[in-house]
PDB file of C-alpha atoms and ligand atoms in Angstrom:
ATOM      1  CA  UNK A 132     -10.493   9.385   1.699  1.00 62.00           C
ATOM      2  CA  UNK A 133      -8.015   6.632   2.639  1.00 79.00           C
ATOM      3  CA  UNK A 134      -7.668   5.754   6.369  1.00 93.00           C
ATOM      4  CA  UNK A 135      -4.505   6.893   7.906  1.00 98.00           C
ATOM      5  CA  UNK A 136      -2.814   4.140   9.773  1.00 98.00           C
ATOM      6  CA  UNK A 137      -1.975   4.543  13.493  1.00 98.00           C
ATOM      7  CA  UNK A 138       1.384   3.369  14.674  1.00 98.00           C
ATOM      8  CA  UNK A 139       2.440   3.368  18.333  1.00 98.00           C
ATOM      9  CA  UNK A 140       5.966   4.638  18.706  1.00 99.00           C
ATOM     10  CA  UNK A 141       8.074   2.272  20.990  1.00 98.00           C
ATOM     11  CA  UNK A 142       4.693   0.822  21.913  1.00 98.00           C
ATOM     12  CA  UNK A 143       2.913   3.917  22.992  1.00 98.00           C
ATOM     13  CA  UNK A 144       5.888   5.647  24.802  1.00 98.00           C
ATOM     14  CA  UNK A 145       3.772   8.624  25.837  1.00 98.00           C
ATOM     15  CA  UNK A 146       1.906   6.392  28.229  1.00 98.00           C
ATOM     16  CA  UNK A 147       4.301   3.947  29.574  1.00 98.00           C
ATOM     17  CA  UNK A 148       8.065   3.314  29.505  1.00 98.00           C
ATOM     18  CA  UNK A 149       9.276   3.041  25.897  1.00 99.00           C
ATOM     19  CA  UNK A 150       9.805  -0.288  24.233  1.00 98.00           C
ATOM     20  CA  UNK A 151       8.360  -2.216  27.209  1.00 98.00           C
ATOM     21  CA  UNK A 152       5.518  -4.689  27.194  1.00 98.00           C
ATOM     22  CA  UNK A 153       3.420  -2.059  29.156  1.00 98.00           C
ATOM     23  CA  UNK A 154       3.866   0.396  26.383  1.00 98.00           C
ATOM     24  CA  UNK A 155       2.888  -2.280  23.833  1.00 98.00           C
ATOM     25  CA  UNK A 156      -0.223  -3.102  25.823  1.00 98.00           C
ATOM     26  CA  UNK A 157      -1.119   0.600  25.844  1.00 98.00           C
ATOM     27  CA  UNK A 158      -0.701   0.908  22.102  1.00 98.00           C
ATOM     28  CA  UNK A 159      -2.828  -2.136  21.503  1.00 98.00           C
ATOM     29  CA  UNK A 160      -5.495  -0.893  23.878  1.00 98.00           C
ATOM     30  CA  UNK A 161      -5.678   2.406  21.707  1.00 98.00           C
ATOM     31  CA  UNK A 162      -6.352   0.133  18.704  1.00 97.00           C
ATOM     32  CA  UNK A 163      -3.132   0.899  16.694  1.00 98.00           C
ATOM     33  CA  UNK A 164      -2.661  -0.774  13.421  1.00 98.00           C
ATOM     34  CA  UNK A 165       1.033  -1.452  14.194  1.00 98.00           C
ATOM     35  CA  UNK A 166       3.276  -1.303  17.270  1.00 98.00           C
ATOM     36  CA  UNK A 167       6.691   0.099  16.465  1.00 99.00           C
ATOM     37  CA  UNK A 168       9.738  -1.253  18.425  1.00 99.00           C
ATOM     38  CA  UNK A 169      13.518  -0.961  18.172  1.00 99.00           C
ATOM     39  CA  UNK A 170      15.584  -4.098  18.113  1.00 99.00           C
ATOM     40  CA  UNK A 171      19.191  -4.679  19.217  1.00 99.00           C
ATOM     41  CA  UNK A 172      21.360  -7.736  19.934  1.00 98.00           C
ATOM     42  CA  UNK A 173      22.933  -8.689  23.342  1.00 98.00           C
ATOM     43  CA  UNK A 174      26.595  -9.963  23.763  1.00 98.00           C
ATOM     44  CA  UNK A 175      25.232 -13.497  23.922  1.00 98.00           C
ATOM     45  CA  UNK A 176      23.191 -13.165  20.738  1.00 98.00           C
ATOM     46  CA  UNK A 177      19.638 -12.424  21.951  1.00 98.00           C
ATOM     47  CA  UNK A 178      17.444  -9.971  20.126  1.00 99.00           C
ATOM     48  CA  UNK A 179      16.088  -7.454  22.515  1.00 99.00           C
ATOM     49  CA  UNK A 180      13.875  -4.394  22.274  1.00 99.00           C
ATOM     50  CA  UNK A 181      15.631  -1.202  23.173  1.00 98.00           C
ATOM     51  CA  UNK A 182      16.267   2.080  21.398  1.00 99.00           C
ATOM     52  CA  UNK A 183      19.693   3.241  22.391  1.00 99.00           C
ATOM     53  CA  UNK A 184      23.072   1.647  22.039  1.00 98.00           C
ATOM     54  CA  UNK A 185      23.478   1.697  25.874  1.00 99.00           C
ATOM     55  CA  UNK A 186      21.089   0.943  28.608  1.00 98.00           C
ATOM     56  CA  UNK A 187      21.895   4.162  30.440  1.00 98.00           C
ATOM     57  CA  UNK A 188      18.935   6.479  29.484  1.00 98.00           C
ATOM     58  CA  UNK A 189      16.106   4.088  29.751  1.00 98.00           C
ATOM     59  CA  UNK A 190      17.032   1.655  32.696  1.00 98.00           C
ATOM     60  CA  UNK A 191      18.760   1.709  36.050  1.00 98.00           C
ATOM     61  CA  UNK A 192      21.869   0.135  34.582  1.00 98.00           C
ATOM     62  CA  UNK A 193      24.814   1.243  32.524  1.00 98.00           C
ATOM     63  CA  UNK A 194      26.674  -0.185  29.569  1.00 98.00           C
ATOM     64  CA  UNK A 195      26.511  -1.122  25.959  1.00 98.00           C
ATOM     65  CA  UNK A 196      23.676  -3.616  24.990  1.00 98.00           C
ATOM     66  CA  UNK A 197      26.169  -5.270  22.786  1.00 98.00           C
ATOM     67  CA  UNK A 198      28.421  -5.968  25.749  1.00 98.00           C
ATOM     68  CA  UNK A 199      25.780  -7.158  28.143  1.00 98.00           C
ATOM     69  CA  UNK A 200      24.190 -10.644  28.280  1.00 98.00           C
ATOM     70  CA  UNK A 201      20.450 -11.221  28.252  1.00 98.00           C
ATOM     71  CA  UNK A 202      20.650 -12.193  31.792  1.00 98.00           C
ATOM     72  CA  UNK A 203      22.228  -8.863  32.711  1.00 97.00           C
ATOM     73  CA  UNK A 204      19.584  -6.933  30.798  1.00 98.00           C
ATOM     74  CA  UNK A 205      16.698  -8.840  32.361  1.00 98.00           C
ATOM     75  CA  UNK A 206      17.842  -7.703  35.870  1.00 98.00           C
ATOM     76  CA  UNK A 207      17.434  -4.012  34.954  1.00 98.00           C
ATOM     77  CA  UNK A 208      14.371  -1.821  35.651  1.00 98.00           C
ATOM     78  CA  UNK A 209      13.243  -0.260  32.339  1.00 98.00           C
ATOM     79  CA  UNK A 210      10.826   2.060  34.106  1.00 98.00           C
ATOM     80  CA  UNK A 211       7.941   1.333  36.545  1.00 98.00           C
ATOM     81  CA  UNK A 212       9.202  -2.112  37.327  1.00 98.00           C
ATOM     82  CA  UNK A 213       9.142  -3.166  33.522  1.00 98.00           C
ATOM     83  CA  UNK A 214      11.941  -5.107  31.923  1.00 98.00           C
ATOM     84  CA  UNK A 215      13.598  -5.155  28.641  1.00 98.00           C
ATOM     85  CA  UNK A 216      11.685  -7.486  26.399  1.00 98.00           C
ATOM     86  CA  UNK A 217      13.193  -9.854  23.843  1.00 98.00           C
ATOM     87  CA  UNK A 218      11.781  -9.880  20.385  1.00 98.00           C
ATOM     88  CA  UNK A 219      10.074 -13.192  21.260  1.00 98.00           C
ATOM     89  CA  UNK A 220       8.419 -11.664  24.367  1.00 98.00           C
ATOM     90  CA  UNK A 221       6.934  -8.933  22.053  1.00 98.00           C
ATOM     91  CA  UNK A 222       5.716 -11.274  19.354  1.00 98.00           C
ATOM     92  CA  UNK A 223       3.882 -13.329  22.060  1.00 98.00           C
ATOM     93  CA  UNK A 224       2.307 -10.421  23.537  1.00 98.00           C
ATOM     94  CA  UNK A 225       1.108  -8.833  20.281  1.00 97.00           C
ATOM     95  CA  UNK A 226       0.030 -12.286  19.005  1.00 94.00           C
ATOM     96  CA  UNK A 227      -2.956 -11.547  16.738  1.00 92.00           C
ATOM     97  CA  UNK A 228      -3.879  -8.089  18.183  1.00 97.00           C
ATOM     98  CA  UNK A 229      -1.838  -5.685  15.999  1.00 98.00           C
ATOM     99  CA  UNK A 230       0.751  -5.459  13.263  1.00 98.00           C
ATOM    100  CA  UNK A 231       4.389  -5.130  14.045  1.00 98.00           C
ATOM    101  CA  UNK A 232       6.830  -2.446  12.655  1.00 99.00           C
ATOM    102  CA  UNK A 233      10.188  -3.887  13.594  1.00 99.00           C
ATOM    103  CA  UNK A 234      13.131  -1.344  13.456  1.00 99.00           C
ATOM    104  CA  UNK A 235      16.439  -3.031  13.009  1.00 98.00           C
ATOM    105  CA  UNK A 236      18.972  -0.848  14.759  1.00 98.00           C
ATOM    106  CA  UNK A 237      22.167  -2.780  14.255  1.00 98.00           C
ATOM    107  CA  UNK A 238      23.884  -4.377  11.379  1.00 98.00           C
ATOM    108  CA  UNK A 239      23.897  -8.102  10.997  1.00 98.00           C
ATOM    109  CA  UNK A 240      20.615  -8.905  12.690  1.00 98.00           C
ATOM    110  CA  UNK A 241      18.269  -9.382   9.683  1.00 98.00           C
ATOM    111  CA  UNK A 242      18.470 -13.038   9.197  1.00 98.00           C
ATOM    112  CA  UNK A 243      18.116 -13.849  12.973  1.00 98.00           C
ATOM    113  CA  UNK A 244      15.131 -11.327  13.249  1.00 98.00           C
ATOM    114  CA  UNK A 245      13.371 -13.176  10.228  1.00 98.00           C
ATOM    115  CA  UNK A 246      14.026 -16.568  11.919  1.00 98.00           C
ATOM    116  CA  UNK A 247      12.746 -15.497  15.315  1.00 98.00           C
ATOM    117  CA  UNK A 248       9.532 -14.048  13.596  1.00 98.00           C
ATOM    118  CA  UNK A 249       9.065 -17.308  11.693  1.00 98.00           C
ATOM    119  CA  UNK A 250       9.621 -19.449  14.730  1.00 98.00           C
ATOM    120  CA  UNK A 251       7.035 -17.508  16.715  1.00 97.00           C
ATOM    121  CA  UNK A 252       4.532 -18.137  13.929  1.00 96.00           C
ATOM    122  CA  UNK A 253       3.643 -14.415  13.986  1.00 96.00           C
ATOM    123  CA  UNK A 254       0.797 -14.126  11.384  1.00 92.00           C
ATOM    124  CA  UNK A 255      -0.043 -10.394  11.587  1.00 96.00           C
ATOM    125  CA  UNK A 256       1.322  -7.805   9.160  1.00 98.00           C
ATOM    126  CA  UNK A 257       5.038  -7.129   9.898  1.00 98.00           C
ATOM    127  CA  UNK A 258       7.073  -4.314   8.344  1.00 98.00           C
ATOM    128  CA  UNK A 259      10.913  -4.558   8.717  1.00 98.00           C
ATOM    129  CA  UNK A 260      12.194  -0.986   8.973  1.00 99.00           C
ATOM    130  CA  UNK A 261      15.597   0.489   9.101  1.00 98.00           C
ATOM    131  CA  UNK A 262      17.944   3.491   8.581  1.00 98.00           C
ATOM    132  CA  UNK A 263      20.540   0.856   7.650  1.00 98.00           C
ATOM    133  CA  UNK A 264      19.271   0.245   4.256  1.00 98.00           C
ATOM    134  CA  UNK A 265      21.520  -2.595   3.412  1.00 97.00           C
ATOM    135  CA  UNK A 266      20.111  -4.523   6.352  1.00 98.00           C
ATOM    136  CA  UNK A 267      16.696  -4.409   4.550  1.00 98.00           C
ATOM    137  CA  UNK A 268      18.195  -6.025   1.523  1.00 97.00           C
ATOM    138  CA  UNK A 269      19.491  -8.780   3.917  1.00 98.00           C
ATOM    139  CA  UNK A 270      15.760  -9.217   5.177  1.00 98.00           C
ATOM    140  CA  UNK A 271      14.778  -9.495   1.549  1.00 97.00           C
ATOM    141  CA  UNK A 272      17.251 -12.194   0.868  1.00 97.00           C
ATOM    142  CA  UNK A 273      15.884 -14.477   3.539  1.00 98.00           C
ATOM    143  CA  UNK A 274      12.286 -13.531   3.195  1.00 98.00           C
ATOM    144  CA  UNK A 275      11.457 -12.586  -0.305  1.00 97.00           C
ATOM    145  CA  UNK A 276       7.886 -11.623   0.509  1.00 97.00           C
ATOM    146  CA  UNK A 277       8.767  -9.305   3.469  1.00 98.00           C
ATOM    147  CA  UNK A 278       7.402  -5.740   3.685  1.00 98.00           C
ATOM    148  CA  UNK A 279      10.280  -3.378   4.075  1.00 98.00           C
ATOM    149  CA  UNK A 280      10.411   0.219   5.134  1.00 98.00           C
ATOM    150  CA  UNK A 281      13.324   2.486   4.133  1.00 98.00           C
ATOM    151  CA  UNK A 282      13.710   5.168   6.909  1.00 98.00           C
ATOM    152  CA  UNK A 283      15.185   8.409   6.042  1.00 98.00           C
ATOM    153  CA  UNK A 284      16.474  11.026   8.438  1.00 98.00           C
ATOM    154  CA  UNK A 285      17.719  13.638   6.152  1.00 97.00           C
ATOM    155  CA  UNK A 286      16.081  13.047   2.860  1.00 97.00           C
ATOM    156  CA  UNK A 287      18.523  12.895   0.004  1.00 97.00           C
ATOM    157  CA  UNK A 288      17.829  14.409  -3.441  1.00 96.00           C
ATOM    158  CA  UNK A 289      17.663  10.952  -5.083  1.00 97.00           C
ATOM    159  CA  UNK A 290      15.339   9.597  -2.119  1.00 97.00           C
ATOM    160  CA  UNK A 291      12.989   7.693  -4.597  1.00 98.00           C
ATOM    161  CA  UNK A 292      15.697   6.012  -6.500  1.00 97.00           C
ATOM    162  CA  UNK A 293      17.920   5.272  -3.571  1.00 96.00           C
ATOM    163  CA  UNK A 294      14.921   3.756  -1.760  1.00 98.00           C
ATOM    164  CA  UNK A 295      13.790   1.654  -4.633  1.00 98.00           C
ATOM    165  CA  UNK A 296      17.267   0.054  -4.793  1.00 96.00           C
ATOM    166  CA  UNK A 297      16.091  -1.979  -1.666  1.00 97.00           C
ATOM    167  CA  UNK A 298      12.709  -2.989  -2.840  1.00 96.00           C
ATOM    168  CA  UNK A 299      10.696  -1.409  -0.097  1.00 98.00           C
ATOM    169  CA  UNK A 300       6.930  -1.341   0.182  1.00 98.00           C
ATOM    170  CA  UNK A 301       7.093   1.659   2.623  1.00 98.00           C
ATOM    171  CA  UNK A 302       9.003   4.783   3.352  1.00 98.00           C
ATOM    172  CA  UNK A 303       9.439   6.297   6.691  1.00 98.00           C
ATOM    173  CA  UNK A 304      10.100  10.148   6.791  1.00 98.00           C
ATOM    174  CA  UNK A 305      10.782  12.416   9.705  1.00 98.00           C
ATOM    175  CA  UNK A 306       7.472  14.346   9.991  1.00 98.00           C
ATOM    176  CA  UNK A 307       9.159  17.693   9.578  1.00 98.00           C
ATOM    177  CA  UNK A 308      10.825  16.685   6.320  1.00 98.00           C
ATOM    178  CA  UNK A 309       7.672  15.463   4.650  1.00 98.00           C
ATOM    179  CA  UNK A 310       6.177  17.469   1.949  1.00 98.00           C
ATOM    180  CA  UNK A 311       3.123  17.010  -0.295  1.00 98.00           C
ATOM    181  CA  UNK A 312       5.475  16.707  -3.288  1.00 97.00           C
ATOM    182  CA  UNK A 313       7.646  14.116  -1.659  1.00 98.00           C
ATOM    183  CA  UNK A 314       4.704  12.087  -0.506  1.00 98.00           C
ATOM    184  CA  UNK A 315       3.295  12.159  -4.119  1.00 98.00           C
ATOM    185  CA  UNK A 316       6.792  11.170  -5.539  1.00 98.00           C
ATOM    186  CA  UNK A 317       6.777   8.075  -3.447  1.00 98.00           C
ATOM    187  CA  UNK A 318       3.156   7.271  -4.102  1.00 98.00           C
ATOM    188  CA  UNK A 319       3.869   7.455  -7.877  1.00 98.00           C
ATOM    189  CA  UNK A 320       6.564   4.982  -7.209  1.00 98.00           C
ATOM    190  CA  UNK A 321       4.107   2.668  -5.564  1.00 98.00           C
ATOM    191  CA  UNK A 322       5.236   3.156  -2.032  1.00 98.00           C
ATOM    192  CA  UNK A 323       3.331   3.893   1.118  1.00 98.00           C
ATOM    193  CA  UNK A 324       4.509   6.765   3.320  1.00 98.00           C
ATOM    194  CA  UNK A 325       4.533   6.913   7.108  1.00 98.00           C
ATOM    195  CA  UNK A 326       5.931   9.733   9.129  1.00 98.00           C
ATOM    196  CA  UNK A 327       7.678   9.667  12.447  1.00 98.00           C
ATOM    197  CA  UNK A 328       7.344  10.933  15.195  1.00 98.00           C
ATOM    198  CA  UNK A 329       4.387  13.204  15.269  1.00 98.00           C
ATOM    199  CA  UNK A 330       3.163  13.845  18.726  1.00 98.00           C
ATOM    200  CA  UNK A 331       1.400  17.201  18.856  1.00 98.00           C
ATOM    201  CA  UNK A 332      -2.081  17.456  17.316  1.00 97.00           C
ATOM    202  CA  UNK A 333      -0.842  20.087  14.993  1.00 97.00           C
ATOM    203  CA  UNK A 334       2.030  17.976  13.673  1.00 98.00           C
ATOM    204  CA  UNK A 335      -0.387  15.022  13.337  1.00 98.00           C
ATOM    205  CA  UNK A 336      -2.950  16.970  11.442  1.00 97.00           C
ATOM    206  CA  UNK A 337      -0.259  18.462   9.208  1.00 97.00           C
ATOM    207  CA  UNK A 338       1.093  14.961   8.276  1.00 97.00           C
ATOM    208  CA  UNK A 339      -2.508  13.761   7.504  1.00 97.00           C
ATOM    209  CA  UNK A 340      -3.030  16.801   5.201  1.00 96.00           C
ATOM    210  CA  UNK A 341      -0.006  15.841   3.163  1.00 98.00           C
ATOM    211  CA  UNK A 342      -1.629  12.624   2.243  1.00 97.00           C
ATOM    212  CA  UNK A 343       0.578  10.133   4.255  1.00 98.00           C
ATOM    213  CA  UNK A 344      -0.561   6.667   4.742  1.00 98.00           C
ATOM    214  CA  UNK A 345       0.606   6.182   8.394  1.00 98.00           C
ATOM    215  CA  UNK A 346       1.548   8.362  11.351  1.00 98.00           C
ATOM    216  CA  UNK A 347       3.890   6.946  13.981  1.00 98.00           C
ATOM    217  CA  UNK A 348       3.256   8.659  17.361  1.00 98.00           C
ATOM    218  CA  UNK A 349       4.036   8.300  21.064  1.00 98.00           C
ATOM    219  CA  UNK A 350       0.381   9.212  21.426  1.00 98.00           C
ATOM    220  CA  UNK A 351      -1.308   7.128  18.760  1.00 98.00           C
ATOM    221  CA  UNK A 352      -4.751   7.813  20.251  1.00 98.00           C
ATOM    222  CA  UNK A 353      -4.365  11.389  18.812  1.00 98.00           C
ATOM    223  CA  UNK A 354      -4.259  10.136  15.273  1.00 97.00           C
ATOM    224  CA  UNK A 355      -7.796  10.863  13.940  1.00 87.00           C
ATOM    225  CA  UNK A 356      -8.980  10.401  10.379  1.00 74.00           C
ATOM    226  CA  UNK A 357     -10.855  13.242   8.973  1.00 55.00           C
TER     227      UNK A 357
HETATM  228  O1  LIG B 112       9.875   4.630  13.214  1.00 69.63           O
HETATM  229  C1  LIG B 112      10.970   5.329  12.932  1.00 69.63           C
HETATM  230  C2  LIG B 112      11.388   6.114  14.214  1.00 69.63           C
HETATM  231  O2  LIG B 112      11.164   5.279  15.222  1.00 69.63           O
HETATM  232  C3  LIG B 112      12.683   6.335  14.050  1.00 69.63           C
HETATM  233  O3  LIG B 112      13.340   7.137  15.008  1.00 69.63           O
HETATM  234  O4  LIG B 112      14.990   7.312  16.823  1.00 69.63           O
HETATM  235  O5  LIG B 112      12.592   6.892  17.259  1.00 69.63           O
HETATM  236  O6  LIG B 112      13.904   5.034  16.347  1.00 69.63           O
HETATM  237  P1  LIG B 112      13.745   6.529  16.414  1.00 69.63           P
HETATM  238 CA1  LIG B 113      12.352   3.379  16.147  1.00 69.63          CA
END
Protein backbone atom coordinates (compact mmCIF):
# COMPACT_ATOMS: atom_id res chain seq x y z
CA UNK A 1 0.00 0.00 0.00
CA UNK A 2 1.29 3.49 -0.83
CA UNK A 3 2.09 5.90 1.96
CA UNK A 4 -0.34 8.81 2.24
CA UNK A 5 1.50 12.11 2.42
CA UNK A 6 0.81 14.36 5.39
CA UNK A 7 0.36 18.05 4.67
CA UNK A 8 0.07 20.61 7.46
CA UNK A 9 -2.67 23.11 6.58
CA UNK A 10 -1.60 26.75 7.08
CA UNK A 11 1.39 25.24 8.90
CA UNK A 12 -0.52 23.16 11.44
CA UNK A 13 -3.28 25.60 12.23
CA UNK A 14 -4.90 23.32 14.78
CA UNK A 15 -1.93 23.95 17.05
CA UNK A 16 -0.76 27.54 16.51
CA UNK A 17 -2.01 30.69 14.75
CA UNK A 18 -2.52 29.86 11.08
CA UNK A 19 0.12 30.73 8.50
CA UNK A 20 2.65 31.85 11.14
CA UNK A 21 6.17 30.57 11.66
CA UNK A 22 4.95 28.99 14.92
CA UNK A 23 2.36 26.95 13.00
CA UNK A 24 4.97 25.94 10.45
CA UNK A 25 7.34 24.82 13.22
CA UNK A 26 4.52 22.72 14.68
CA UNK A 27 3.88 21.07 11.32
CA UNK A 28 7.57 20.30 10.90
CA UNK A 29 7.73 18.92 14.44
CA UNK A 30 4.93 16.51 13.49
CA UNK A 31 7.05 15.33 10.57
CA UNK A 32 4.81 16.58 7.76
CA UNK A 33 5.84 15.89 4.20
CA UNK A 34 4.66 19.33 3.11
CA UNK A 35 3.71 22.55 4.82
CA UNK A 36 0.78 24.29 3.12
CA UNK A 37 0.66 28.11 3.21
CA UNK A 38 -1.36 30.86 1.51
CA UNK A 39 0.36 33.69 -0.32
CA UNK A 40 -0.72 37.26 -1.08
CA UNK A 41 0.99 40.54 -2.10
CA UNK A 42 1.22 43.79 -0.14
CA UNK A 43 0.69 47.29 -1.53
CA UNK A 44 4.46 47.68 -1.84
CA UNK A 45 4.93 44.36 -3.62
CA UNK A 46 6.09 41.99 -0.88
CA UNK A 47 4.87 38.38 -0.93
CA UNK A 48 3.34 37.57 2.44
CA UNK A 49 1.69 34.56 4.00
CA UNK A 50 -1.95 35.14 4.87
CA UNK A 51 -5.18 33.41 3.90
CA UNK A 52 -7.78 36.17 3.74
CA UNK A 53 -8.02 39.23 1.53
CA UNK A 54 -8.01 41.34 4.72
CA UNK A 55 -6.04 41.14 7.95
CA UNK A 56 -9.25 41.46 10.01
CA UNK A 57 -9.88 37.87 11.05
CA UNK A 58 -6.37 36.70 11.83
CA UNK A 59 -4.66 39.80 13.27
CA UNK A 60 -5.34 42.76 15.55
CA UNK A 61 -5.47 45.08 12.53
CA UNK A 62 -7.92 45.94 9.80
CA UNK A 63 -7.70 46.49 6.06
CA UNK A 64 -6.95 44.85 2.77
CA UNK A 65 -3.56 43.18 2.46
CA UNK A 66 -3.22 44.67 -1.02
CA UNK A 67 -3.60 48.18 0.43
CA UNK A 68 -1.17 47.76 3.34
CA UNK A 69 2.63 47.95 3.21
CA UNK A 70 4.91 45.21 4.48
CA UNK A 71 5.91 47.53 7.35
CA UNK A 72 2.21 47.97 8.25
CA UNK A 73 1.68 44.20 8.26
CA UNK A 74 4.79 43.46 10.30
CA UNK A 75 3.42 45.61 13.14
CA UNK A 76 0.36 43.39 13.53
CA UNK A 77 -0.13 40.56 15.98
CA UNK A 78 -1.15 37.45 14.07
CA UNK A 79 -1.93 35.57 17.30
CA UNK A 80 0.17 34.74 20.38
CA UNK A 81 2.59 37.52 19.46
CA UNK A 82 3.35 35.97 16.08
CA UNK A 83 3.80 38.14 13.00
CA UNK A 84 2.69 37.72 9.40
CA UNK A 85 5.67 36.09 7.66
CA UNK A 86 6.95 36.87 4.21
CA UNK A 87 7.44 34.06 1.71
CA UNK A 88 11.20 34.48 2.24
CA UNK A 89 10.76 34.04 6.02
CA UNK A 90 8.92 30.77 5.43
CA UNK A 91 11.44 29.42 2.94
CA UNK A 92 14.24 30.17 5.40
CA UNK A 93 12.45 28.49 8.30
CA UNK A 94 11.53 25.36 6.36
CA UNK A 95 15.02 25.16 4.83
CA UNK A 96 15.59 21.45 4.27
CA UNK A 97 13.10 20.13 6.79
CA UNK A 98 9.88 19.68 4.74
CA UNK A 99 8.34 20.29 1.37
CA UNK A 100 6.26 23.38 0.64
CA UNK A 101 2.77 23.53 -0.84
CA UNK A 102 2.49 27.17 -1.84
CA UNK A 103 -1.04 28.34 -2.57
CA UNK A 104 -1.24 31.41 -4.79
CA UNK A 105 -4.27 33.38 -3.64
CA UNK A 106 -4.01 36.34 -6.01
CA UNK A 107 -3.54 36.88 -9.71
CA UNK A 108 -0.27 38.17 -11.08
CA UNK A 109 2.04 36.75 -8.40
CA UNK A 110 3.33 33.60 -10.13
CA UNK A 111 6.54 34.98 -11.62
CA UNK A 112 7.54 36.79 -8.45
CA UNK A 113 6.86 33.69 -6.34
CA UNK A 114 9.08 31.53 -8.56
CA UNK A 115 11.83 34.17 -8.42
CA UNK A 116 11.69 34.38 -4.61
CA UNK A 117 11.85 30.58 -4.33
CA UNK A 118 14.83 30.51 -6.70
CA UNK A 119 16.66 33.31 -4.89
CA UNK A 120 16.14 31.54 -1.57
CA UNK A 121 17.81 28.45 -3.02
CA UNK A 122 14.94 26.30 -1.72
CA UNK A 123 15.85 22.75 -2.66
CA UNK A 124 13.02 20.71 -1.12
CA UNK A 125 9.99 19.62 -3.09
CA UNK A 126 7.64 22.51 -3.80
CA UNK A 127 4.13 22.34 -5.20
CA UNK A 128 2.53 25.52 -6.53
CA UNK A 129 -1.21 25.27 -5.92
CA UNK A 130 -4.12 27.51 -6.87
CA UNK A 131 -7.83 27.79 -7.47
CA UNK A 132 -6.78 30.40 -10.07
CA UNK A 133 -5.79 27.89 -12.69
CA UNK A 134 -4.39 30.43 -15.13
CA UNK A 135 -1.92 31.43 -12.45
CA UNK A 136 -0.51 27.91 -12.55
CA UNK A 137 0.08 28.23 -16.27
CA UNK A 138 2.06 31.39 -15.48
CA UNK A 139 4.19 29.42 -13.02
CA UNK A 140 4.78 26.83 -15.74
CA UNK A 141 5.88 29.57 -18.16
CA UNK A 142 8.67 30.75 -15.85
CA UNK A 143 9.53 27.35 -14.35
CA UNK A 144 8.90 24.57 -16.88
CA UNK A 145 9.78 21.87 -14.34
CA UNK A 146 7.48 23.10 -11.57
CA UNK A 147 5.04 20.80 -9.80
CA UNK A 148 1.55 22.27 -10.06
CA UNK A 149 -1.64 21.51 -8.16
CA UNK A 150 -5.01 22.41 -9.63
CA UNK A 151 -7.36 23.08 -6.73
CA UNK A 152 -11.08 22.53 -7.16
CA UNK A 153 -13.84 23.75 -4.89
CA UNK A 154 -16.90 22.47 -6.70
CA UNK A 155 -15.73 19.73 -9.06
CA UNK A 156 -16.85 20.41 -12.66
CA UNK A 157 -18.06 17.59 -14.92
CA UNK A 158 -14.98 17.98 -17.10
CA UNK A 159 -12.60 18.10 -14.11
CA UNK A 160 -9.92 15.86 -15.61
CA UNK A 161 -9.69 17.58 -18.99
CA UNK A 162 -9.98 21.07 -17.53
CA UNK A 163 -7.20 20.29 -15.03
CA UNK A 164 -4.96 18.72 -17.67
CA UNK A 165 -5.07 21.94 -19.68
CA UNK A 166 -2.75 23.47 -17.06
CA UNK A 167 -0.21 20.65 -17.00
CA UNK A 168 -0.49 19.78 -13.32
CA UNK A 169 1.15 16.95 -11.40
CA UNK A 170 -1.37 17.18 -8.56
CA UNK A 171 -5.06 17.79 -7.95
CA UNK A 172 -6.49 19.20 -4.73
CA UNK A 173 -10.09 18.27 -3.93
CA UNK A 174 -12.31 19.34 -1.06
CA UNK A 175 -12.44 16.22 1.10
CA UNK A 176 -16.23 16.02 0.96
CA UNK A 177 -16.26 16.10 -2.84
CA UNK A 178 -13.75 13.28 -3.34
CA UNK A 179 -15.03 9.91 -4.47
CA UNK A 180 -13.19 6.71 -5.31
CA UNK A 181 -14.25 7.11 -8.94
CA UNK A 182 -12.87 10.64 -9.15
CA UNK A 183 -9.60 9.64 -7.52
CA UNK A 184 -9.25 6.78 -9.99
CA UNK A 185 -10.02 9.06 -12.93
CA UNK A 186 -7.25 11.44 -11.89
CA UNK A 187 -4.85 8.56 -11.24
CA UNK A 188 -5.52 7.20 -14.72
CA UNK A 189 -4.58 10.63 -16.04
CA UNK A 190 -1.28 10.33 -14.17
CA UNK A 191 -2.07 12.85 -11.44
CA UNK A 192 -1.66 12.63 -7.67
CA UNK A 193 -4.69 13.55 -5.57
CA UNK A 194 -4.62 15.44 -2.28
CA UNK A 195 -7.72 16.36 -0.28
CA UNK A 196 -8.27 19.42 1.89
CA UNK A 197 -9.05 20.07 4.72
CA UNK A 198 -9.71 16.84 6.60
CA UNK A 199 -9.48 17.28 10.34
CA UNK A 200 -11.66 14.71 12.09
CA UNK A 201 -10.28 11.17 12.36
CA UNK A 202 -13.36 9.98 10.44
CA UNK A 203 -12.82 12.38 7.55
CA UNK A 204 -9.13 11.53 7.39
CA UNK A 205 -9.83 7.80 7.47
CA UNK A 206 -12.45 8.17 4.73
CA UNK A 207 -10.04 10.10 2.50
CA UNK A 208 -7.35 7.47 2.97
CA UNK A 209 -9.87 4.74 2.11
CA UNK A 210 -10.55 6.45 -1.24
CA UNK A 211 -6.93 5.95 -2.26
CA UNK A 212 -5.81 9.58 -2.13
CA UNK A 213 -2.10 10.36 -2.18
CA UNK A 214 -2.07 13.15 0.39
CA UNK A 215 -4.26 14.61 3.12
CA UNK A 216 -4.13 18.29 4.05
CA UNK A 217 -5.07 18.82 7.69
CA UNK A 218 -4.90 21.37 10.47
CA UNK A 219 -4.01 18.33 12.62
CA UNK A 220 -1.48 16.52 10.43
CA UNK A 221 -0.41 14.29 13.33
CA UNK A 222 -3.79 12.55 12.95
CA UNK A 223 -2.98 11.31 9.46
CA UNK A 224 -2.04 7.70 9.95
CA UNK A 225 -1.15 5.15 7.33
CA UNK A 226 -2.89 1.82 7.56
O1 LIG B 1 -4.79 23.41 0.18
C1 LIG B 1 -5.98 23.78 -0.23
C2 LIG B 1 -6.73 24.51 0.83
O2 LIG B 1 -5.84 25.19 1.66
C3 LIG B 1 -7.66 25.42 0.14
O3 LIG B 1 -8.52 26.04 0.99
O4 LIG B 1 -9.39 28.13 1.88
O5 LIG B 1 -7.89 26.72 3.25
O6 LIG B 1 -6.98 27.99 1.34
P1 LIG B 1 -8.16 27.27 1.90
CA1 LIG C 1 -4.78 27.23 1.38
